[in-house]
Amino acid sequence: MNATSVLSSRGVVKKFGGFTALSGIDFDLGPNERVGLIGPNGSGKSTFVNCLTGALPCDAGTIDFGGTDITGMAAWRRARLGLARSFQIPRPFRGLTVRRNIEVPLAFAAGLSDQAQIEAQAEEVLVRVGLAAKSRKAPRSLSQVELRKLELGRALAARPKVLIADEAMAGLSDSEVDEILVLLMQLNDSGIAIVLIEHIMRAVVRFSQRVIVLVAGAKIAEGTPQDVMSHPEVVRAYLGQ
Ligand code: ADP
Ligand code: MG
């Protein structure tokens, strides 16, 4: 493992039956780094996130989080260590208010037990993601961009060192994409390393210090946004879509 990485993988393989979704991924994320993870639909991005965060077991390879081997660790333990993710499709608890949606991960992932402290910190998270005014609303009353912010708030409540945002901008307007970008930049400024999985290239280029490209379960390119976007295999993979 790279000693300077907060999160890294070596040789991660994931198979679904006879289909190899990930064929040996090496990955490193520096503390406070901003990395873009791109690739055509079905290239294995979400599967890789699932392996990193423990939603899926990997079939081979190792995953390290800040010097701890987390390869076989339960997802909730990884979350407690500071590894958070947001889902491609927002998954709020529909029956709970916006604030209660933040309180649940505060209690379970961050491990808080004092109710007054939980409520105060939930309000703080809602301010951070720009949803303070929606605190007592139901998730169904939120707009698409607000649901994305709630999803990020739920991830933040676990006080992560690393946040993996899986297509947090899909389906948003240009100005809403900018709102989420600004929010992610603020979170990064506060010390959180971020992996951004995104199809909107404008957002990826603006956000990422480094870009990693997956195609058919393999890493085919890695480098600065400018280098990666002009890489022949990347051009081919995207034009071939
Ligand atoms: P991406 O996020 O890059 O669009 P995914 O990681 O979702 O891609 O999927 C990668 C490949 O693995 C796809 O071919 C997808 O159909 C397959 N896949 C993902 N999850 C499962 C699953 N639970 N069972 C079977 N196949 C899956
Ligand atoms: Mg995906």
mmCIF file of N, CA and C in Angstrom, residues 147-206:
data_model
loop_
_atom_site.group_PDB
_atom_site.id
_atom_site.type_symbol
_atom_site.label_atom_id
_atom_site.label_comp_id
_atom_site.label_asym_id
_atom_site.label_seq_id
_atom_site.Cartn_x
_atom_site.Cartn_y
_atom_site.Cartn_z
ATOM 1 N N LEU A 147 -32.752 16.625 -2.799
ATOM 2 C CA LEU A 147 -32.573 15.216 -2.432
ATOM 3 C C LEU A 147 -31.100 14.813 -2.523
ATOM 4 N N ARG A 148 -30.417 15.356 -3.555
ATOM 5 C CA ARG A 148 -28.978 15.081 -3.696
ATOM 6 C C ARG A 148 -28.207 15.658 -2.515
ATOM 7 N N LYS A 149 -28.619 16.850 -2.084
ATOM 8 C CA LYS A 149 -27.953 17.474 -0.937
ATOM 9 C C LYS A 149 -28.215 16.673 0.345
ATOM 10 N N LEU A 150 -29.441 16.165 0.477
ATOM 11 C CA LEU A 150 -29.761 15.337 1.645
ATOM 12 C C LEU A 150 -28.898 14.071 1.627
ATOM 13 N N GLU A 151 -28.746 13.501 0.447
ATOM 14 C CA GLU A 151 -27.923 12.293 0.308
ATOM 15 C C GLU A 151 -26.479 12.585 0.753
ATOM 16 N N LEU A 152 -25.960 13.736 0.350
ATOM 17 C CA LEU A 152 -24.603 14.120 0.766
ATOM 18 C C LEU A 152 -24.567 14.408 2.271
ATOM 19 N N GLY A 153 -25.622 15.016 2.778
ATOM 20 C CA GLY A 153 -25.713 15.290 4.218
ATOM 21 C C GLY A 153 -25.695 14.007 5.032
ATOM 22 N N ARG A 154 -26.402 12.986 4.549
ATOM 23 C CA ARG A 154 -26.414 11.696 5.241
ATOM 24 C C ARG A 154 -25.016 11.087 5.272
ATOM 25 N N ALA A 155 -24.280 11.268 4.169
ATOM 26 C CA ALA A 155 -22.901 10.761 4.133
ATOM 27 C C ALA A 155 -22.013 11.562 5.085
ATOM 28 N N LEU A 156 -22.213 12.890 5.110
ATOM 29 C CA LEU A 156 -21.409 13.769 5.962
ATOM 30 C C LEU A 156 -21.616 13.534 7.438
ATOM 31 N N ALA A 157 -22.834 13.120 7.795
ATOM 32 C CA ALA A 157 -23.173 12.929 9.200
ATOM 33 C C ALA A 157 -22.244 11.910 9.846
ATOM 34 N N ALA A 158 -21.694 11.017 9.039
ATOM 35 C CA ALA A 158 -20.776 10.008 9.572
ATOM 36 C C ALA A 158 -19.379 10.585 9.809
ATOM 37 N N ARG A 159 -19.227 11.908 9.583
ATOM 38 C CA ARG A 159 -17.939 12.599 9.759
ATOM 39 C C ARG A 159 -16.795 11.895 9.039
ATOM 40 N N PRO A 160 -16.938 11.773 7.725
ATOM 41 C CA PRO A 160 -15.975 10.976 6.971
ATOM 42 C C PRO A 160 -14.638 11.674 6.744
ATOM 43 N N LYS A 161 -13.623 10.865 6.521
ATOM 44 C CA LYS A 161 -12.337 11.355 6.006
ATOM 45 C C LYS A 161 -12.355 11.259 4.485
ATOM 46 N N VAL A 162 -13.171 10.310 4.003
ATOM 47 C CA VAL A 162 -13.307 10.087 2.565
ATOM 48 C C VAL A 162 -14.783 10.041 2.212
ATOM 49 N N LEU A 163 -15.139 10.749 1.143
ATOM 50 C CA LEU A 163 -16.512 10.700 0.636
ATOM 51 C C LEU A 163 -16.477 10.257 -0.818
ATOM 52 N N ILE A 164 -17.241 9.228 -1.123
ATOM 53 C CA ILE A 164 -17.355 8.780 -2.508
ATOM 54 C C ILE A 164 -18.750 9.163 -2.991
ATOM 55 N N ALA A 165 -18.803 10.068 -3.962
ATOM 56 C CA ALA A 165 -20.083 10.575 -4.461
ATOM 57 C C ALA A 165 -20.372 9.905 -5.799
ATOM 58 N N ASP A 166 -21.309 8.951 -5.794
ATOM 59 C CA ASP A 166 -21.620 8.189 -7.003
ATOM 60 C C ASP A 166 -22.727 8.891 -7.785
ATOM 61 N N GLU A 167 -22.343 9.564 -8.846
ATOM 62 C CA GLU A 167 -23.279 10.284 -9.715
ATOM 63 C C GLU A 167 -24.255 11.153 -8.932
ATOM 64 N N ALA A 168 -23.668 12.054 -8.134
ATOM 65 C CA ALA A 168 -24.477 12.946 -7.298
ATOM 66 C C ALA A 168 -25.126 14.062 -8.113
ATOM 67 N N MET A 169 -24.812 14.144 -9.400
ATOM 68 C CA MET A 169 -25.303 15.256 -10.214
ATOM 69 C C MET A 169 -26.206 14.810 -11.359
ATOM 70 N N ALA A 170 -26.429 13.525 -11.485
ATOM 71 C CA ALA A 170 -27.205 13.018 -12.619
ATOM 72 C C ALA A 170 -28.595 13.637 -12.634
ATOM 73 N N GLY A 171 -29.016 14.096 -13.780
ATOM 74 C CA GLY A 171 -30.368 14.618 -13.940
ATOM 75 C C GLY A 171 -30.562 16.048 -13.465
ATOM 76 N N LEU A 172 -29.478 16.720 -13.055
ATOM 77 C CA LEU A 172 -29.616 18.092 -12.578
ATOM 78 C C LEU A 172 -29.363 19.095 -13.702
ATOM 79 N N SER A 173 -29.892 20.312 -13.530
ATOM 80 C CA SER A 173 -29.633 21.387 -14.491
ATOM 81 C C SER A 173 -28.207 21.898 -14.305
ATOM 82 N N ASP A 174 -27.721 22.693 -15.258
ATOM 83 C CA ASP A 174 -26.357 23.231 -15.171
ATOM 84 C C ASP A 174 -26.127 23.989 -13.861
ATOM 85 N N SER A 175 -27.094 24.819 -13.466
ATOM 86 C CA SER A 175 -26.871 25.628 -12.257
ATOM 87 C C SER A 175 -26.933 24.737 -11.013
ATOM 88 N N GLU A 176 -27.750 23.681 -11.064
ATOM 89 C CA GLU A 176 -27.800 22.750 -9.927
ATOM 90 C C GLU A 176 -26.510 21.942 -9.823
ATOM 91 N N VAL A 177 -25.949 21.566 -10.988
ATOM 92 C CA VAL A 177 -24.652 20.886 -11.008
ATOM 93 C C VAL A 177 -23.609 21.765 -10.321
ATOM 94 N N ASP A 178 -23.645 23.069 -10.637
ATOM 95 C CA ASP A 178 -22.702 23.995 -10.012
ATOM 96 C C ASP A 178 -22.890 24.058 -8.501
ATOM 97 N N GLU A 179 -24.156 24.031 -8.064
ATOM 98 C CA GLU A 179 -24.425 24.056 -6.614
ATOM 99 C C GLU A 179 -23.790 22.854 -5.925
ATOM 100 N N ILE A 180 -23.941 21.680 -6.529
ATOM 101 C CA ILE A 180 -23.368 20.466 -5.922
ATOM 102 C C ILE A 180 -21.837 20.527 -5.970
ATOM 103 N N LEU A 181 -21.305 21.057 -7.086
ATOM 104 C CA LEU A 181 -19.842 21.202 -7.194
ATOM 105 C C LEU A 181 -19.290 22.102 -6.093
ATOM 106 N N VAL A 182 -19.959 23.239 -5.881
ATOM 107 C CA VAL A 182 -19.527 24.174 -4.834
ATOM 108 C C VAL A 182 -19.564 23.473 -3.470
ATOM 109 N N LEU A 183 -20.644 22.732 -3.248
ATOM 110 C CA LEU A 183 -20.779 22.011 -1.978
ATOM 111 C C LEU A 183 -19.645 20.994 -1.804
ATOM 112 N N LEU A 184 -19.350 20.245 -2.849
ATOM 113 C CA LEU A 184 -18.272 19.244 -2.767
ATOM 114 C C LEU A 184 -16.916 19.921 -2.536
ATOM 115 N N MET A 185 -16.712 21.070 -3.173
ATOM 116 C CA MET A 185 -15.463 21.823 -2.965
ATOM 117 C C MET A 185 -15.344 22.270 -1.510
ATOM 118 N N GLN A 186 -16.456 22.737 -0.942
ATOM 119 C CA GLN A 186 -16.452 23.167 0.470
ATOM 120 C C GLN A 186 -16.109 22.001 1.389
ATOM 121 N N LEU A 187 -16.689 20.842 1.087
ATOM 122 C CA LEU A 187 -16.412 19.661 1.913
ATOM 123 C C LEU A 187 -14.947 19.285 1.803
ATOM 124 N N ASN A 188 -14.413 19.383 0.590
ATOM 125 C CA ASN A 188 -12.994 19.096 0.372
ATOM 126 C C ASN A 188 -12.127 20.095 1.133
ATOM 127 N N ASP A 189 -12.529 21.371 1.117
ATOM 128 C CA ASP A 189 -11.792 22.406 1.864
ATOM 129 C C ASP A 189 -11.775 22.105 3.355
ATOM 130 N N SER A 190 -12.822 21.435 3.831
ATOM 131 C CA SER A 190 -12.884 21.125 5.267
ATOM 132 C C SER A 190 -12.069 19.873 5.601
ATOM 133 N N GLY A 191 -11.381 19.303 4.590
ATOM 134 C CA GLY A 191 -10.444 18.214 4.884
ATOM 135 C C GLY A 191 -10.878 16.834 4.428
ATOM 136 N N ILE A 192 -11.993 16.754 3.693
ATOM 137 C CA ILE A 192 -12.483 15.442 3.250
ATOM 138 C C ILE A 192 -11.948 15.135 1.853
ATOM 139 N N ALA A 193 -11.301 13.982 1.714
ATOM 140 C CA ALA A 193 -10.894 13.519 0.381
ATOM 141 C C ALA A 193 -12.143 13.046 -0.352
ATOM 142 N N ILE A 194 -12.242 13.365 -1.641
ATOM 143 C CA ILE A 194 -13.485 13.057 -2.359
ATOM 144 C C ILE A 194 -13.207 12.324 -3.664
ATOM 145 N N VAL A 195 -13.977 11.256 -3.882
ATOM 146 C CA VAL A 195 -13.987 10.573 -5.175
ATOM 147 C C VAL A 195 -15.304 10.919 -5.842
ATOM 148 N N LEU A 196 -15.221 11.558 -6.995
ATOM 149 C CA LEU A 196 -16.414 11.983 -7.721
ATOM 150 C C LEU A 196 -16.605 11.064 -8.926
ATOM 151 N N ILE A 197 -17.724 10.356 -8.936
ATOM 152 C CA ILE A 197 -18.064 9.525 -10.086
ATOM 153 C C ILE A 197 -19.103 10.295 -10.873
ATOM 154 N N GLU A 198 -18.809 10.599 -12.117
ATOM 155 C CA GLU A 198 -19.683 11.531 -12.816
ATOM 156 C C GLU A 198 -19.564 11.382 -14.327
ATOM 157 N N HIS A 199 -20.692 11.555 -14.996
ATOM 158 C CA HIS A 199 -20.695 11.544 -16.461
ATOM 159 C C HIS A 199 -20.534 12.944 -17.035
ATOM 160 N N ILE A 200 -20.844 13.951 -16.214
ATOM 161 C CA ILE A 200 -20.800 15.327 -16.713
ATOM 162 C C ILE A 200 -19.336 15.781 -16.714
ATOM 163 N N MET A 201 -18.722 15.753 -17.902
ATOM 164 C CA MET A 201 -17.269 15.959 -18.011
ATOM 165 C C MET A 201 -16.836 17.338 -17.543
ATOM 166 N N ARG A 202 -17.657 18.333 -17.826
ATOM 167 C CA ARG A 202 -17.367 19.699 -17.385
ATOM 168 C C ARG A 202 -17.148 19.713 -15.861
ATOM 169 N N ALA A 203 -18.013 18.991 -15.153
ATOM 170 C CA ALA A 203 -17.913 18.929 -13.690
ATOM 171 C C ALA A 203 -16.663 18.158 -13.273
ATOM 172 N N VAL A 204 -16.393 17.052 -13.954
ATOM 173 C CA VAL A 204 -15.227 16.221 -13.618
ATOM 174 C C VAL A 204 -13.937 17.012 -13.805
ATOM 175 N N VAL A 205 -13.852 17.722 -14.930
ATOM 176 C CA VAL A 205 -12.631 18.476 -15.248
ATOM 177 C C VAL A 205 -12.415 19.606 -14.239
ATOM 178 N N ARG A 206 -13.512 20.278 -13.889
ATOM 179 C CA ARG A 206 -13.389 21.384 -12.935
ATOM 180 C C ARG A 206 -13.003 20.887 -11.547
#
